[in-house]
Coordinates of N, CA and C in Angstrom, one line a residue:
X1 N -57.0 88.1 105.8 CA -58.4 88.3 105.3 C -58.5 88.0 103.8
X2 N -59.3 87.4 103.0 CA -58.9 86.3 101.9 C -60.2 87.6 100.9
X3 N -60.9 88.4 101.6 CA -61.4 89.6 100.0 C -61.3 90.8 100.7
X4 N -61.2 91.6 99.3 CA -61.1 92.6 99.3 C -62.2 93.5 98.1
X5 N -62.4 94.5 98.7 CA -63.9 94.9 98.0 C -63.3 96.1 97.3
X6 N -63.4 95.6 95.4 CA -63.4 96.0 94.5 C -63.9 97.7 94.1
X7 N -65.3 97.3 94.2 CA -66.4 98.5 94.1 C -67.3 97.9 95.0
X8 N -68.4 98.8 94.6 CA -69.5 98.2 95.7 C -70.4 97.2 95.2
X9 N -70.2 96.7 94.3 CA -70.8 95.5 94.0 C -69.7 94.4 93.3
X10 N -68.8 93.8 93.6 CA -67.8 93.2 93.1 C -66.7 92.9 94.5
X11 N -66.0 92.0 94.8 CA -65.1 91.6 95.8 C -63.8 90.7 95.0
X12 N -62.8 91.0 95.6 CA -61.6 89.7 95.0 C -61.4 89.0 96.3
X13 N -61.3 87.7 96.2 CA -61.1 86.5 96.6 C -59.6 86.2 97.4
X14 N -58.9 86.2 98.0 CA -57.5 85.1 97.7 C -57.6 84.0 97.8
X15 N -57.5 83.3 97.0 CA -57.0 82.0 97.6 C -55.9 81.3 97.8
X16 N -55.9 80.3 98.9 CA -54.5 79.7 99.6 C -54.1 78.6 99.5
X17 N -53.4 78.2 99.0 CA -53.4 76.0 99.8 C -53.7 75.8 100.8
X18 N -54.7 75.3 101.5 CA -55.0 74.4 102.2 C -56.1 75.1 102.8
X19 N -56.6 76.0 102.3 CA -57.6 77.3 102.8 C -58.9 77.3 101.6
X20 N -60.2 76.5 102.2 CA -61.0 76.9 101.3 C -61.8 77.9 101.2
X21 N -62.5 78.3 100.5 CA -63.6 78.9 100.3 C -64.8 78.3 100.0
X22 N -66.4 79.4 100.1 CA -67.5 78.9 99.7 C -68.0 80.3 98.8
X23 N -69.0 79.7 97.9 CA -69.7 80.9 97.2 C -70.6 80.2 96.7
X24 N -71.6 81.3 96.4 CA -73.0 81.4 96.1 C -72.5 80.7 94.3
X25 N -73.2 79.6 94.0 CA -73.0 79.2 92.6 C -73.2 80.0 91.7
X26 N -72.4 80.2 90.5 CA -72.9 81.5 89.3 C -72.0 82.8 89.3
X27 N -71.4 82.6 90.8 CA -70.9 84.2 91.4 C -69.5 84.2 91.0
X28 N -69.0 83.4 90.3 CA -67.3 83.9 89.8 C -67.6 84.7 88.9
X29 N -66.5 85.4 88.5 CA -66.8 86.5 87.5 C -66.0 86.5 86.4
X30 N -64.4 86.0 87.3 CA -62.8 85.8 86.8 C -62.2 85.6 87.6
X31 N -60.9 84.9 87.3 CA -60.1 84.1 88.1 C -58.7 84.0 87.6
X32 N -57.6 84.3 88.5 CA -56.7 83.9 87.9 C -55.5 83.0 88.6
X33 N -54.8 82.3 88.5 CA -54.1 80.7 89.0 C -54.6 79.5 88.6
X34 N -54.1 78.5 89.5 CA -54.7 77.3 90.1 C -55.7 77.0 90.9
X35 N -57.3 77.6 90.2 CA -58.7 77.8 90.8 C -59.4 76.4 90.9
X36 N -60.1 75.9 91.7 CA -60.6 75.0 91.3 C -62.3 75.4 92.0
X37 N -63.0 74.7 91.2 CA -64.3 74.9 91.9 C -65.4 74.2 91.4
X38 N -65.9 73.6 92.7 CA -66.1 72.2 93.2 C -67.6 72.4 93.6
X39 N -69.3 72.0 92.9 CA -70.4 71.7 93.5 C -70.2 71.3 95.1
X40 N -70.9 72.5 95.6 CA -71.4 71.6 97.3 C -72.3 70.6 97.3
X41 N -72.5 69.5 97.3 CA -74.0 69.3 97.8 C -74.0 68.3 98.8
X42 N -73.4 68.6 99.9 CA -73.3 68.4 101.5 C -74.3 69.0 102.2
X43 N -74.7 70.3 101.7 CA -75.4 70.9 102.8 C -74.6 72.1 103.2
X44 N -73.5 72.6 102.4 CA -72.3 73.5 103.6 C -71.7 72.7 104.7
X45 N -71.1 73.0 105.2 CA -70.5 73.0 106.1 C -71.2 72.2 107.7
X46 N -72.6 72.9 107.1 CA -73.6 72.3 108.1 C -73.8 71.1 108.5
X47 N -73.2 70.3 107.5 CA -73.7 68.5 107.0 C -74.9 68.7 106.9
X48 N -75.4 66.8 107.0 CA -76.8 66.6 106.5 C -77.7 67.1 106.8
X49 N -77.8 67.5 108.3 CA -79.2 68.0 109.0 C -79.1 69.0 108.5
X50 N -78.4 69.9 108.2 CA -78.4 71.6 107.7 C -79.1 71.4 106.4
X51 N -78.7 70.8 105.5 CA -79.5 70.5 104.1 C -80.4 70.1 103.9
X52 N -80.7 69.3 105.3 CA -82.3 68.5 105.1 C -83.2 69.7 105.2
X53 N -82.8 70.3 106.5 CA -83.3 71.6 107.2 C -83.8 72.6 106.1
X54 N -83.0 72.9 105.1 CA -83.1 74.1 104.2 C -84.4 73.3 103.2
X55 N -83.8 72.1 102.7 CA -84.7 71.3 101.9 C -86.3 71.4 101.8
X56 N -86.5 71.1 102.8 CA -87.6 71.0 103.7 C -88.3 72.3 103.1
X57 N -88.3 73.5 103.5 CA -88.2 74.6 103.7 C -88.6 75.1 101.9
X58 N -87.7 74.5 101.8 CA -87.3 75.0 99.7 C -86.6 76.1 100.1
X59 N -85.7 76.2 100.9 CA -85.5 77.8 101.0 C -83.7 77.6 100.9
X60 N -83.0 76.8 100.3 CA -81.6 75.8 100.0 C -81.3 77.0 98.8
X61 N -80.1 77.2 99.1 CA -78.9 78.4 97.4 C -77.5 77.7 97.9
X62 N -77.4 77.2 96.4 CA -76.6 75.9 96.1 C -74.9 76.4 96.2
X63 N -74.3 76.1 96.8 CA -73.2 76.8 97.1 C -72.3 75.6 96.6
X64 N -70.9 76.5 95.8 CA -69.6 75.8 95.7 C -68.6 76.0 96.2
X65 N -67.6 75.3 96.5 CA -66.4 75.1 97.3 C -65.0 75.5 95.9
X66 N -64.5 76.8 96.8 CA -63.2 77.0 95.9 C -62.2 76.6 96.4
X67 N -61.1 76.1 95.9 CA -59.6 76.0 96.6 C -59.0 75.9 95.1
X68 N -57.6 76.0 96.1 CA -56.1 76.1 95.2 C -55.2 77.2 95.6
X69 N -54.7 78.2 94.7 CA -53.8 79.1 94.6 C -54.5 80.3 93.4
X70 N -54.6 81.9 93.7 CA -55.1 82.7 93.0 C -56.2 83.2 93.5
X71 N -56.6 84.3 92.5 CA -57.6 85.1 92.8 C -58.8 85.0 92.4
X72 N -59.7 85.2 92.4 CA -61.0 85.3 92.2 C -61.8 86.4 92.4
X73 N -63.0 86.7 91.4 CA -63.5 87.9 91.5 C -64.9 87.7 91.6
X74 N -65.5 88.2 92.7 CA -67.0 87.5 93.0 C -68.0 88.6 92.6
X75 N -69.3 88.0 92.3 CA -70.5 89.5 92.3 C -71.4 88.9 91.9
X76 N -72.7 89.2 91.8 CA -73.9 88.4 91.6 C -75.0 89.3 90.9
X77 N -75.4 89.4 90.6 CA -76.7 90.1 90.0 C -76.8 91.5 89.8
X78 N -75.7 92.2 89.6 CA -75.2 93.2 90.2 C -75.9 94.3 91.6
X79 N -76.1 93.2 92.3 CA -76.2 93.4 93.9 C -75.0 94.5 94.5
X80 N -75.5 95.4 95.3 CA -74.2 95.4 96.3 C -73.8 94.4 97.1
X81 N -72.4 94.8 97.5 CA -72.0 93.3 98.4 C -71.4 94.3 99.5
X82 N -71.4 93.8 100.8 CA -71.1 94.0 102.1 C -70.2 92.6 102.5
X83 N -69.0 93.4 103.5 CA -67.9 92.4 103.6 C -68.3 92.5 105.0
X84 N -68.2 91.2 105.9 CA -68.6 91.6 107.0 C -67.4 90.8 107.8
X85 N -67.0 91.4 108.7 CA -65.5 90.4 109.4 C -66.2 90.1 110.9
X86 N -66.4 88.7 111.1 CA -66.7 88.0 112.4 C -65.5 87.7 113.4
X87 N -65.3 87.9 114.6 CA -64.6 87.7 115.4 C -64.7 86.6 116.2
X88 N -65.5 85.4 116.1 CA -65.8 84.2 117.1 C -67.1 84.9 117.6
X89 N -68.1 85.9 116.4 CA -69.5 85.9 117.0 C -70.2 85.2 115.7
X90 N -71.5 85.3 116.6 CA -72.5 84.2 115.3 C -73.0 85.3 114.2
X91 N -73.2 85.0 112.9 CA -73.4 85.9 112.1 C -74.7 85.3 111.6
X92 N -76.6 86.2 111.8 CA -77.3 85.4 111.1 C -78.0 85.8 109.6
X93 N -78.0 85.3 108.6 CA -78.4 85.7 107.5 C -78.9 84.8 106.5
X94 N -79.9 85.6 105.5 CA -80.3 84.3 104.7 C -79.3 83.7 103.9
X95 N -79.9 82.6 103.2 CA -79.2 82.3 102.3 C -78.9 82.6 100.9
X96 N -79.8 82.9 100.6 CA -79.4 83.5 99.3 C -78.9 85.1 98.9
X97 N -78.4 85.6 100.2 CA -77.9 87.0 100.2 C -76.3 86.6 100.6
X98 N -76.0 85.6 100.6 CA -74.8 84.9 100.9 C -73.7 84.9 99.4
X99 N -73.0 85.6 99.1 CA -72.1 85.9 97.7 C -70.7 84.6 98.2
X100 N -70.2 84.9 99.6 CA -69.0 84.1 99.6 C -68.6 84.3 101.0
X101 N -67.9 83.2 101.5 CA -67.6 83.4 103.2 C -66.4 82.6 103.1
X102 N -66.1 82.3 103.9 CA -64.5 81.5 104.3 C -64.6 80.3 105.1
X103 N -63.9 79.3 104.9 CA -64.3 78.3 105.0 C -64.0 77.8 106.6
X104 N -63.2 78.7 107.6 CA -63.2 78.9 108.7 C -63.8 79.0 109.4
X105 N -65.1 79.7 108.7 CA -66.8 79.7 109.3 C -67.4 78.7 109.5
X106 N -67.9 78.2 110.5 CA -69.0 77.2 110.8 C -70.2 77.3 110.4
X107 N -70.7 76.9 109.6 CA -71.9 77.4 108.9 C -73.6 76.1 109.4
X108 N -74.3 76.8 110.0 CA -75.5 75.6 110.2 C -77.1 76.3 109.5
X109 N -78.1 76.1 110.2 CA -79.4 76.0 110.4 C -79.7 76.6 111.3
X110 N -80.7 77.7 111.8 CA -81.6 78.2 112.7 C -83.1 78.2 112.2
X111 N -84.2 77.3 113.0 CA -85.4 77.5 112.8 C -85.9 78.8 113.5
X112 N -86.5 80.0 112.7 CA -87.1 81.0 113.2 C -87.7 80.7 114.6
X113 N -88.6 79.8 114.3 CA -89.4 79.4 115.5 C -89.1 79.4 117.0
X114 N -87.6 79.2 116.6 CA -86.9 78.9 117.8 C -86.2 80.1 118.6
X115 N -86.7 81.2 118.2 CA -86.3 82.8 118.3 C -87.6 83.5 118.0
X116 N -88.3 83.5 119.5 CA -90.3 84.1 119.6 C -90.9 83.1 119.1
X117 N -90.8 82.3 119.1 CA -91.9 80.7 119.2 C -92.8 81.4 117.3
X118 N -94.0 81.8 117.9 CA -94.8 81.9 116.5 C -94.5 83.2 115.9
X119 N -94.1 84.1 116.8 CA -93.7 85.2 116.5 C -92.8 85.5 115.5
X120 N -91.6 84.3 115.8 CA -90.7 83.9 114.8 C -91.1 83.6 113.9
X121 N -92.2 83.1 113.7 CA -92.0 82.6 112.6 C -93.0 83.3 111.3
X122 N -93.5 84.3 112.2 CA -94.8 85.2 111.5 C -93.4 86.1 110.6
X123 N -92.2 86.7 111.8 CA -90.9 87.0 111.3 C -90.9 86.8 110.0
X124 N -90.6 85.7 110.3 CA -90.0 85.4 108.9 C -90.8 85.3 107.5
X125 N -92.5 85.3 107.8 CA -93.0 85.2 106.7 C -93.4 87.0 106.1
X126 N -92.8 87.6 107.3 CA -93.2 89.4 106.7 C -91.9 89.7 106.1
X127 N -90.6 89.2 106.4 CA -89.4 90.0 105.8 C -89.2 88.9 105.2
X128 N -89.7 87.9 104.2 CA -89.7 87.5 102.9 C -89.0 86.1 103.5
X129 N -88.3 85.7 104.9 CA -87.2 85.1 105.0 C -87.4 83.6 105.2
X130 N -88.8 83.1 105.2 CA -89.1 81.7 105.1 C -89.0 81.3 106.6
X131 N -89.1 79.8 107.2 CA -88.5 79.9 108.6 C -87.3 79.2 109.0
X132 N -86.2 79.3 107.9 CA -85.3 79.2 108.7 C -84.4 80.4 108.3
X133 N -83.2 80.3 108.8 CA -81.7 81.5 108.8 C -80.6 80.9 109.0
X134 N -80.0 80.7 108.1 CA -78.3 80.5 108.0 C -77.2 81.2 109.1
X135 N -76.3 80.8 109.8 CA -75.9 81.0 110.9 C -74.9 80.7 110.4
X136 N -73.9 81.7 110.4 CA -71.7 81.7 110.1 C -71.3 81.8 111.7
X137 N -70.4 80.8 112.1 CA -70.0 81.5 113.4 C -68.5 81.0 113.2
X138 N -67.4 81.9 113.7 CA -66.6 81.8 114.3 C -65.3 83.3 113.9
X139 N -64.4 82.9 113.2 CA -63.7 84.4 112.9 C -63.1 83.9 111.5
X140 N -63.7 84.6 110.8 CA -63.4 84.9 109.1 C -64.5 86.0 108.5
X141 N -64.6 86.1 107.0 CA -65.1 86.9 106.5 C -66.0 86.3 105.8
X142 N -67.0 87.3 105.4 CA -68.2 86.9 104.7 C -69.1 88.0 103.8
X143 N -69.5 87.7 102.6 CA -69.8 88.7 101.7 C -70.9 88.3 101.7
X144 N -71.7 89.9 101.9 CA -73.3 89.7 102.0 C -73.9 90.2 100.5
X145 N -74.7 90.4 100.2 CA -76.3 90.9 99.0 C -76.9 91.5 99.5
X146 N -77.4 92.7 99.0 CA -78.2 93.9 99.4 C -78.6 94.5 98.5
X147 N -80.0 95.0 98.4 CA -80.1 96.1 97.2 C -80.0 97.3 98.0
X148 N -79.2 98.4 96.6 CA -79.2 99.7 97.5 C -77.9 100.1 98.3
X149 N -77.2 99.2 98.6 CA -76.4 99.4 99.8 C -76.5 99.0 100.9
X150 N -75.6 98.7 101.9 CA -76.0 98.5 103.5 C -75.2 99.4 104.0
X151 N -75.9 99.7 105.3 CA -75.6 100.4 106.4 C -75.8 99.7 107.7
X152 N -74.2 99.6 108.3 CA -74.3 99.1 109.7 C -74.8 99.8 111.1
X153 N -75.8 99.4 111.8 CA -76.2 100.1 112.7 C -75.8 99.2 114.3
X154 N -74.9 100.3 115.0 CA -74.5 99.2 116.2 C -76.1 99.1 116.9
X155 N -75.8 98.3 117.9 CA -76.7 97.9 118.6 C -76.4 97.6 120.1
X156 N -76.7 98.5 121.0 CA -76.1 98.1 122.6 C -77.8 98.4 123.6
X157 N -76.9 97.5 124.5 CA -78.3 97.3 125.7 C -79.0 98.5 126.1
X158 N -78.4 100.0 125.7 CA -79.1 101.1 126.4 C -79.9 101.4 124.6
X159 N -79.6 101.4 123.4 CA -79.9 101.6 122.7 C -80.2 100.7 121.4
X160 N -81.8 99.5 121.7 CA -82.0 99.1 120.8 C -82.6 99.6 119.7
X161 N -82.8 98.8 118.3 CA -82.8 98.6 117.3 C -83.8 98.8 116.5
X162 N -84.6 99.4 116.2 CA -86.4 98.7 115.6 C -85.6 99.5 113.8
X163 N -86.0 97.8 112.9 CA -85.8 97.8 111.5 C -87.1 97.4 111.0
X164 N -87.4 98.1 109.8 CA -88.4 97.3 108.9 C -87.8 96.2 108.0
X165 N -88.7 95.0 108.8 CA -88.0 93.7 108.4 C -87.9 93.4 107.2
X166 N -88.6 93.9 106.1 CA -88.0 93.7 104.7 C -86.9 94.8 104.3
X167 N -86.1 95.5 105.3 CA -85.3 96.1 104.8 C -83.9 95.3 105.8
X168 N -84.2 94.5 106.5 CA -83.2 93.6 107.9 C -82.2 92.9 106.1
X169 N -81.1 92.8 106.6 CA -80.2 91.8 105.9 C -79.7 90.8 106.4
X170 N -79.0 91.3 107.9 CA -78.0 90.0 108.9 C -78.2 91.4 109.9
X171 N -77.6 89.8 111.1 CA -77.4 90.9 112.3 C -76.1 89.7 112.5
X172 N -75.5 90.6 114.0 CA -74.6 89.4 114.6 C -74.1 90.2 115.8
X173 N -73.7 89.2 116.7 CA -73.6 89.6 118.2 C -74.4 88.9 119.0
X174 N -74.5 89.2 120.3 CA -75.5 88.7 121.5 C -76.7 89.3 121.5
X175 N -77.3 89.4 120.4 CA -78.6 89.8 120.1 C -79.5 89.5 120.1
X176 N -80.8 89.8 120.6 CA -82.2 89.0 120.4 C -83.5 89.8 120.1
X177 N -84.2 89.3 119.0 CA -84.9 90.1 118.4 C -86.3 89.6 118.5
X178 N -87.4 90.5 118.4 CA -88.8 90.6 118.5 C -89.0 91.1 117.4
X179 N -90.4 90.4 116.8 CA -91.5 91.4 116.0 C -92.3 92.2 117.0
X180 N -92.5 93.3 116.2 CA -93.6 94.1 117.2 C -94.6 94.8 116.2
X181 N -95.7 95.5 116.5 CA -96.3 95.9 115.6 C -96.8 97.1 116.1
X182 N -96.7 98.1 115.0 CA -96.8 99.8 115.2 C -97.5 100.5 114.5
X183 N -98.5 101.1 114.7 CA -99.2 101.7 114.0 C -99.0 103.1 113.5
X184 N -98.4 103.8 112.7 CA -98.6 104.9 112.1 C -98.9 105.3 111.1
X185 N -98.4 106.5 110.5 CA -99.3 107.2 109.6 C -99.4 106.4 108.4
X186 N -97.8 105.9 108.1 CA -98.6 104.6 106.6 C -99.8 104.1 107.0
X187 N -100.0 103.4 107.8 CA -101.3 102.9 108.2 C -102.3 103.6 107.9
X188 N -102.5 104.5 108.1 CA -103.1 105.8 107.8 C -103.2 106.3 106.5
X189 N -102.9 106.1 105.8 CA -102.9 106.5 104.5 C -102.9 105.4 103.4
X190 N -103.5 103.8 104.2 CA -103.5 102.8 103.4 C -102.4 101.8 103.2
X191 N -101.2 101.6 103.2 CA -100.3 101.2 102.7 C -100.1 99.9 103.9
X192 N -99.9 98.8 103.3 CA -100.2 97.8 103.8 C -99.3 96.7 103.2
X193 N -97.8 97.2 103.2 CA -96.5 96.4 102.5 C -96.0 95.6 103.6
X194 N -96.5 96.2 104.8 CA -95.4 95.3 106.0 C -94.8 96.7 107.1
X195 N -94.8 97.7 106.4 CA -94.8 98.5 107.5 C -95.3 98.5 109.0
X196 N -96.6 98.0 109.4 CA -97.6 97.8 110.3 C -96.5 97.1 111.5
X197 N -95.7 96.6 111.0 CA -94.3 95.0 111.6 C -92.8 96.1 111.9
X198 N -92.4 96.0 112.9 CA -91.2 96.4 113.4 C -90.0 95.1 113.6
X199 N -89.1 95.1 113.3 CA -87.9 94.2 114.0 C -87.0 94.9 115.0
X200 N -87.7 94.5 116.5 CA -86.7 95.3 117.9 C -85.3 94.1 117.8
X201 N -84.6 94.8 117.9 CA -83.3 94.2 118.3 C -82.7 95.0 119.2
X202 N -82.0 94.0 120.1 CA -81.5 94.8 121.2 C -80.2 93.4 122.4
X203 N -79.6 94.4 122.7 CA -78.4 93.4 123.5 C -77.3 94.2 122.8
X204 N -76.4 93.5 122.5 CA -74.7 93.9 122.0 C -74.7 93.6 120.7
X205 N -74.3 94.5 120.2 CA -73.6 93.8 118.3 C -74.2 94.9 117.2
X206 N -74.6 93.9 116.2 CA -74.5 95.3 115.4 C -76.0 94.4 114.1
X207 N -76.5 95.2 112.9 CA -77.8 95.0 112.2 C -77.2 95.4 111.3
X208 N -77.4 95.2 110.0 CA -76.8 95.5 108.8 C -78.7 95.8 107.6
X209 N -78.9 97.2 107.0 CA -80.1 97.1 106.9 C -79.6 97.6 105.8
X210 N -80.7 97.2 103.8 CA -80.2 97.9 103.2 C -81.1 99.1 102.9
X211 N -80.7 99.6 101.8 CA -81.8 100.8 100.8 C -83.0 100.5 100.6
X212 N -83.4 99.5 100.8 CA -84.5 98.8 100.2 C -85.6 98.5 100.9
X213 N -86.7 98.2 100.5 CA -87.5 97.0 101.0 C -87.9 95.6 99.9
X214 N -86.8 95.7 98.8 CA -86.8 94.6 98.0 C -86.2 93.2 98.5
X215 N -87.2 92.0 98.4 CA -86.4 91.0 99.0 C -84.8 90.1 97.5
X216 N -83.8 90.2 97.4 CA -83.1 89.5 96.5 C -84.0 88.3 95.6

C-alpha cells in the first residue's frame, strides 16, 4: 500500500521503481529521495477521450505523474483526506476531490447521463458535480478531499442509502443510484439549498459522505 495517513488532512506517499503515482498538481508538500514529478497532460490514465470528455465539460484538475525512489507528503488546501483501498471494484468520484491514487488504477470518464438518463444529469447539476465523474477501477489506493471529514456508510440490497447530494463524495461497489425528491420540514421553513433532492443508493458497496454541504 504506497500511503499512509499522517493526520487527517496530510498522507505520505511511497515511492517505488517502476511503480508510479498520480496527484492532484500543487499537492506535494515535501519529499524526500529520487522524486521526480512530471505534468500529465494525457488526460490520466484515461487517454484522449477521457480528456476530451472532462474538457468539454470544463470540469478537467490537472494531474501529475510521480516516480522514482522516496517519500512524499501530500495535502491540499488543508482539506481532510480519506484513503480509500479498492479491491478490483470501480471507485466513482469527482475530480477535483482527487489528492493522489496509484498508478495501478484505471482511471477513465463517466457521463452522468448515462446513470438516470436526465435524472443524471439534473444529479449532477444539484451536488455541484457537472456531468461527468471520474471512475478508478481496479485494486490500489486512492486519497480523496472532503470538508469536515468523511464517514463511510456500507451499503447492501436490504439497506439502501439516501444522501444529501451536496454532502455525496465517492461511492464504489455494484451500486446504482437515483435522485429522488422529498419534501420536509426544510421545505417548510423556506430553505431551498438542495435539500428538496435525495441521493438513493442501493445494491452492494459502500458511500463515503462528508461534514459538509460545501462543494471543494
Amino acid at each position: 500500500m504506497a500511503f499512509r495517513e499522517i493526520n487527517g488532512r496530510m498522507i505520505e506517499a511511497t515511492v517505488t521503481p517502476g511503480q508510479r503515482l498520480f496527484s492532484q498538481r500543487g499537492a506535494m508538500l515535501a519529499y524526500k529521495g529520487e522524486v521526480s514529478f512530471t505534468p500529465n497532460t494525457a488526460g490520466g490514465q484515461g487517454g484522449i477521450m477521457s480528456m476530451i470528455g472532462r474538457r468539454v465539460a470544463d470540469e478537467d484538475t490537472p494531474l501529475m505523474t510521480v516516480e522514482g525512489s522516496g517519500t512524499v507528503l501530500f495535502g491540499h488546501g488543508g482539506h481532510h483526506v480519506q484513503v480509500i483501498r479498492l479491491t478490483g471494484d470501480t471507485l466513482y468520484v469527482e475530480a477535483d476531490r482527487l489528492l493522489a491514487f496509484e498508478g495501478s488504477l484505471q482511471q477513465g470518464t463517466m457521463f452522468l447521463g448515462s446513470q438516470g438518463g436526465v435524472m443524471g444529469m439534473v444529479r449532477g447539476q444539484v451536488s455541484g458535480q457537472g456531468l461527468f465523474t471520474t471512475t478508478l477501477k481496479g485494486h490500489g489506493a486512492v486519497a480523496v478531499m472532503a470538508h469536515g471529514g468523511v464517514i463511510e456508510i456500507p451499503i447492501s440490497p436490504q439497506r439502501p442509502v439516501h444522501v444529501d447530494p451536496q454532502a455525496y463524495v465517492a461511492h464504489h461497489g455494484d451500486v446504482r443510484n437515483r435522485l429522488s425528491t422529498a419534501l420536509g420540514w426544510r421545505d417548510m421553513v423556506g430553505r431551498g439549498s438542495g435539500e428538496a433532492f435525495q441521493l438513493e443508493l442501493s445494491g452492494s458497496g459502500a458511500v463515503y459522505v462528508q461534514a459538509s454541504e460545501e462543494k471543494l
